[in-house]
Amino acid sequence: MKNPWMSAWLSAANAWSGAARGKAYSEARRAQEAWLAETNRRLAELWFPTALRPPPKPVRARRSRKAR
């Protein structure tokens, strides 16, 4: 004879463990993607140091006080 209370408890435990496994998997995937992006950025900066830097801003000419 099956115990309905144990069946309900095991069903809830299985649902909880599935949700926990999904959260752990998604967090591990996010961490891995962040690590890969950082590693790729560092490698690109190592091999091509000027490729990722923004271009320097142009220097604006200053007006003299007499011209005002």
CSV table of N, CA and C in Angstrom, one decimal:
chain,number,residue,atom,x,y,z
A,1,MET,N,0.8,-1.2,0.0
A,1,MET,CA,0.0,0.0,0.0
A,1,MET,C,0.9,1.2,0.0
A,2,LYS,N,0.6,2.2,-0.9
A,2,LYS,CA,1.4,3.4,-1.0
A,2,LYS,C,0.9,4.4,0.1
A,3,ASN,N,1.9,5.2,0.6
A,3,ASN,CA,1.7,6.2,1.6
A,3,ASN,C,1.5,7.5,0.8
A,4,PRO,N,0.3,8.1,0.9
A,4,PRO,CA,0.1,9.4,0.1
A,4,PRO,C,0.8,10.6,0.7
A,5,TRP,N,1.1,10.5,2.0
A,5,TRP,CA,1.9,11.6,2.6
A,5,TRP,C,3.3,11.6,2.2
A,6,MET,N,3.9,10.4,2.1
A,6,MET,CA,5.3,10.3,1.7
A,6,MET,C,5.4,10.7,0.2
A,7,SER,N,4.4,10.3,-0.6
A,7,SER,CA,4.4,10.6,-2.0
A,7,SER,C,4.3,12.1,-2.2
A,8,ALA,N,3.5,12.8,-1.5
A,8,ALA,CA,3.4,14.3,-1.6
A,8,ALA,C,4.7,14.9,-1.1
A,9,TRP,N,5.3,14.4,0.0
A,9,TRP,CA,6.6,15.0,0.5
A,9,TRP,C,7.7,14.8,-0.6
A,10,LEU,N,7.8,13.6,-1.1
A,10,LEU,CA,8.8,13.3,-2.1
A,10,LEU,C,8.6,14.1,-3.4
A,11,SER,N,7.4,14.3,-3.8
A,11,SER,CA,7.1,15.2,-4.9
A,11,SER,C,7.5,16.6,-4.7
A,12,ALA,N,7.2,17.1,-3.5
A,12,ALA,CA,7.7,18.5,-3.2
A,12,ALA,C,9.2,18.6,-3.1
A,13,ALA,N,9.8,17.6,-2.5
A,13,ALA,CA,11.3,17.6,-2.4
A,13,ALA,C,11.9,17.5,-3.8
A,14,ASN,N,11.3,16.8,-4.7
A,14,ASN,CA,11.8,16.7,-6.1
A,14,ASN,C,11.7,18.0,-6.8
A,15,ALA,N,10.6,18.7,-6.6
A,15,ALA,CA,10.4,20.0,-7.2
A,15,ALA,C,11.4,21.0,-6.7
A,16,TRP,N,11.6,21.0,-5.4
A,16,TRP,CA,12.5,21.9,-4.8
A,16,TRP,C,14.0,21.6,-5.3
A,17,SER,N,14.3,20.4,-5.4
A,17,SER,CA,15.7,20.1,-5.8
A,17,SER,C,15.9,20.4,-7.3
A,18,GLY,N,14.8,20.3,-8.1
A,18,GLY,CA,14.9,20.7,-9.5
A,18,GLY,C,15.1,22.2,-9.6
A,19,ALA,N,14.4,22.9,-8.8
A,19,ALA,CA,14.5,24.4,-8.9
A,19,ALA,C,15.9,24.8,-8.4
A,20,ALA,N,16.4,24.2,-7.3
A,20,ALA,CA,17.7,24.5,-6.8
A,20,ALA,C,18.8,24.2,-7.9
A,21,ARG,N,18.6,23.0,-8.5
A,21,ARG,CA,19.6,22.6,-9.6
A,21,ARG,C,19.6,23.6,-10.7
A,22,GLY,N,18.4,24.1,-11.1
A,22,GLY,CA,18.3,25.0,-12.2
A,22,GLY,C,18.9,26.4,-11.8
A,23,LYS,N,18.7,26.8,-10.6
A,23,LYS,CA,19.4,28.1,-10.2
A,23,LYS,C,20.9,27.9,-10.1
A,24,ALA,N,21.4,26.8,-9.6
A,24,ALA,CA,22.8,26.6,-9.5
A,24,ALA,C,23.4,26.5,-10.9
A,25,TYR,N,22.7,25.9,-11.8
A,25,TYR,CA,23.2,25.7,-13.2
A,25,TYR,C,23.3,27.1,-13.9
A,26,SER,N,22.2,27.9,-13.7
A,26,SER,CA,22.2,29.2,-14.4
A,26,SER,C,23.3,30.1,-13.8
A,27,GLU,N,23.5,30.1,-12.5
A,27,GLU,CA,24.6,30.9,-11.9
A,27,GLU,C,25.9,30.5,-12.3
A,28,ALA,N,26.2,29.2,-12.4
A,28,ALA,CA,27.5,28.7,-12.9
A,28,ALA,C,27.7,29.1,-14.4
A,29,ARG,N,26.6,29.1,-15.2
A,29,ARG,CA,26.7,29.5,-16.6
A,29,ARG,C,27.0,31.0,-16.7
A,30,ARG,N,26.4,31.8,-15.9
A,30,ARG,CA,26.6,33.3,-15.8
A,30,ARG,C,28.1,33.5,-15.4
A,31,ALA,N,28.6,32.8,-14.4
A,31,ALA,CA,30.0,33.0,-14.0
A,31,ALA,C,30.9,32.6,-15.1
A,32,GLN,N,30.6,31.5,-15.8
A,32,GLN,CA,31.5,31.0,-16.8
A,32,GLN,C,31.5,32.0,-18.0
A,33,GLU,N,30.4,32.6,-18.4
A,33,GLU,CA,30.3,33.5,-19.4
A,33,GLU,C,31.1,34.8,-19.1
A,34,ALA,N,31.0,35.2,-17.8
A,34,ALA,CA,31.7,36.4,-17.4
A,34,ALA,C,33.2,36.2,-17.4
A,35,TRP,N,33.6,35.0,-16.9
A,35,TRP,CA,35.0,34.7,-16.9
A,35,TRP,C,35.6,34.6,-18.4
A,36,LEU,N,34.8,34.0,-19.3
A,36,LEU,CA,35.2,34.0,-20.7
A,36,LEU,C,35.3,35.3,-21.3
A,37,ALA,N,34.4,36.2,-21.0
A,37,ALA,CA,34.4,37.6,-21.6
A,37,ALA,C,35.6,38.3,-21.1
A,38,GLU,N,35.9,38.2,-19.8
A,38,GLU,CA,37.0,38.9,-19.2
A,38,GLU,C,38.3,38.3,-19.8
A,39,THR,N,38.4,37.0,-19.9
A,39,THR,CA,39.6,36.4,-20.5
A,39,THR,C,39.8,36.8,-21.9
A,40,ASN,N,38.8,36.8,-22.7
A,40,ASN,CA,38.9,37.3,-24.1
A,40,ASN,C,39.3,38.7,-24.2
A,41,ARG,N,38.8,39.6,-23.3
A,41,ARG,CA,39.1,41.0,-23.3
A,41,ARG,C,40.6,41.2,-23.0
A,42,ARG,N,41.1,40.4,-22.0
A,42,ARG,CA,42.5,40.5,-21.6
A,42,ARG,C,43.4,40.0,-22.7
A,43,LEU,N,43.0,38.9,-23.3
A,43,LEU,CA,43.9,38.4,-24.4
A,43,LEU,C,43.9,39.4,-25.6
A,44,ALA,N,42.8,39.9,-25.9
A,44,ALA,CA,42.7,40.9,-27.0
A,44,ALA,C,43.6,42.1,-26.7
A,45,GLU,N,43.5,42.6,-25.4
A,45,GLU,CA,44.3,43.7,-25.0
A,45,GLU,C,45.8,43.4,-25.0
A,46,LEU,N,46.1,42.1,-24.7
A,46,LEU,CA,47.5,41.7,-24.7
A,46,LEU,C,48.1,41.7,-26.2
A,47,TRP,N,47.3,41.1,-27.1
A,47,TRP,CA,47.8,41.0,-28.5
A,47,TRP,C,47.6,42.2,-29.3
A,48,PHE,N,46.5,43.0,-29.0
A,48,PHE,CA,46.2,44.2,-29.8
A,48,PHE,C,46.0,45.3,-28.8
A,49,PRO,N,47.0,45.9,-28.2
A,49,PRO,CA,46.8,46.9,-27.1
A,49,PRO,C,46.1,48.1,-27.5
A,50,THR,N,46.1,48.6,-28.8
A,50,THR,CA,45.5,49.8,-29.1
A,50,THR,C,44.1,49.6,-29.7
A,51,ALA,N,43.7,48.3,-29.9
A,51,ALA,CA,42.4,48.0,-30.6
A,51,ALA,C,41.2,48.3,-29.7
A,52,LEU,N,41.3,48.1,-28.4
A,52,LEU,CA,40.2,48.2,-27.5
A,52,LEU,C,40.1,49.6,-26.8
A,53,ARG,N,41.2,50.4,-26.9
A,53,ARG,CA,41.2,51.7,-26.3
A,53,ARG,C,40.4,52.7,-27.1
A,54,PRO,N,39.7,53.5,-26.4
A,54,PRO,CA,38.9,54.6,-27.2
A,54,PRO,C,40.0,55.6,-27.7
A,55,PRO,N,39.6,56.2,-28.9
A,55,PRO,CA,40.6,57.1,-29.4
A,55,PRO,C,40.7,58.4,-28.5
A,56,PRO,N,41.8,59.0,-28.5
A,56,PRO,CA,42.0,60.2,-27.6
A,56,PRO,C,41.1,61.3,-28.1
A,57,LYS,N,40.6,62.1,-27.1
A,57,LYS,CA,39.8,63.2,-27.4
A,57,LYS,C,40.6,64.3,-28.0
A,58,PRO,N,40.1,65.0,-29.0
A,58,PRO,CA,40.9,66.1,-29.5
A,58,PRO,C,41.0,67.3,-28.5
A,59,VAL,N,42.2,67.9,-28.5
A,59,VAL,CA,42.5,69.0,-27.6
A,59,VAL,C,41.9,70.2,-28.1
A,60,ARG,N,41.0,70.8,-27.3
A,60,ARG,CA,40.4,72.1,-27.7
A,60,ARG,C,41.3,73.3,-27.6
A,61,ALA,N,41.3,74.1,-28.5
A,61,ALA,CA,42.1,75.3,-28.4
A,61,ALA,C,41.5,76.3,-27.4
A,62,ARG,N,42.4,76.8,-26.6
A,62,ARG,CA,41.9,77.7,-25.5
A,62,ARG,C,41.9,79.2,-26.1
A,63,ARG,N,40.9,79.9,-25.8
A,63,ARG,CA,40.8,81.3,-26.2
A,63,ARG,C,41.6,82.1,-25.1
A,64,SER,N,42.2,83.1,-25.6
A,64,SER,CA,42.9,84.0,-24.6
A,64,SER,C,41.9,84.9,-23.9
A,65,ARG,N,42.2,85.5,-22.8
A,65,ARG,CA,41.3,86.3,-22.1
A,65,ARG,C,41.1,87.6,-22.8
A,66,LYS,N,42.0,88.1,-23.6
A,66,LYS,CA,41.8,89.3,-24.4
A,66,LYS,C,40.8,89.2,-25.5
A,67,ALA,N,40.6,88.0,-26.0
A,67,ALA,CA,39.6,87.8,-27.1
A,67,ALA,C,38.2,87.9,-26.6
A,68,ARG,N,37.9,87.8,-25.4
A,68,ARG,CA,36.6,87.8,-24.8
A,68,ARG,C,36.0,89.2,-24.9
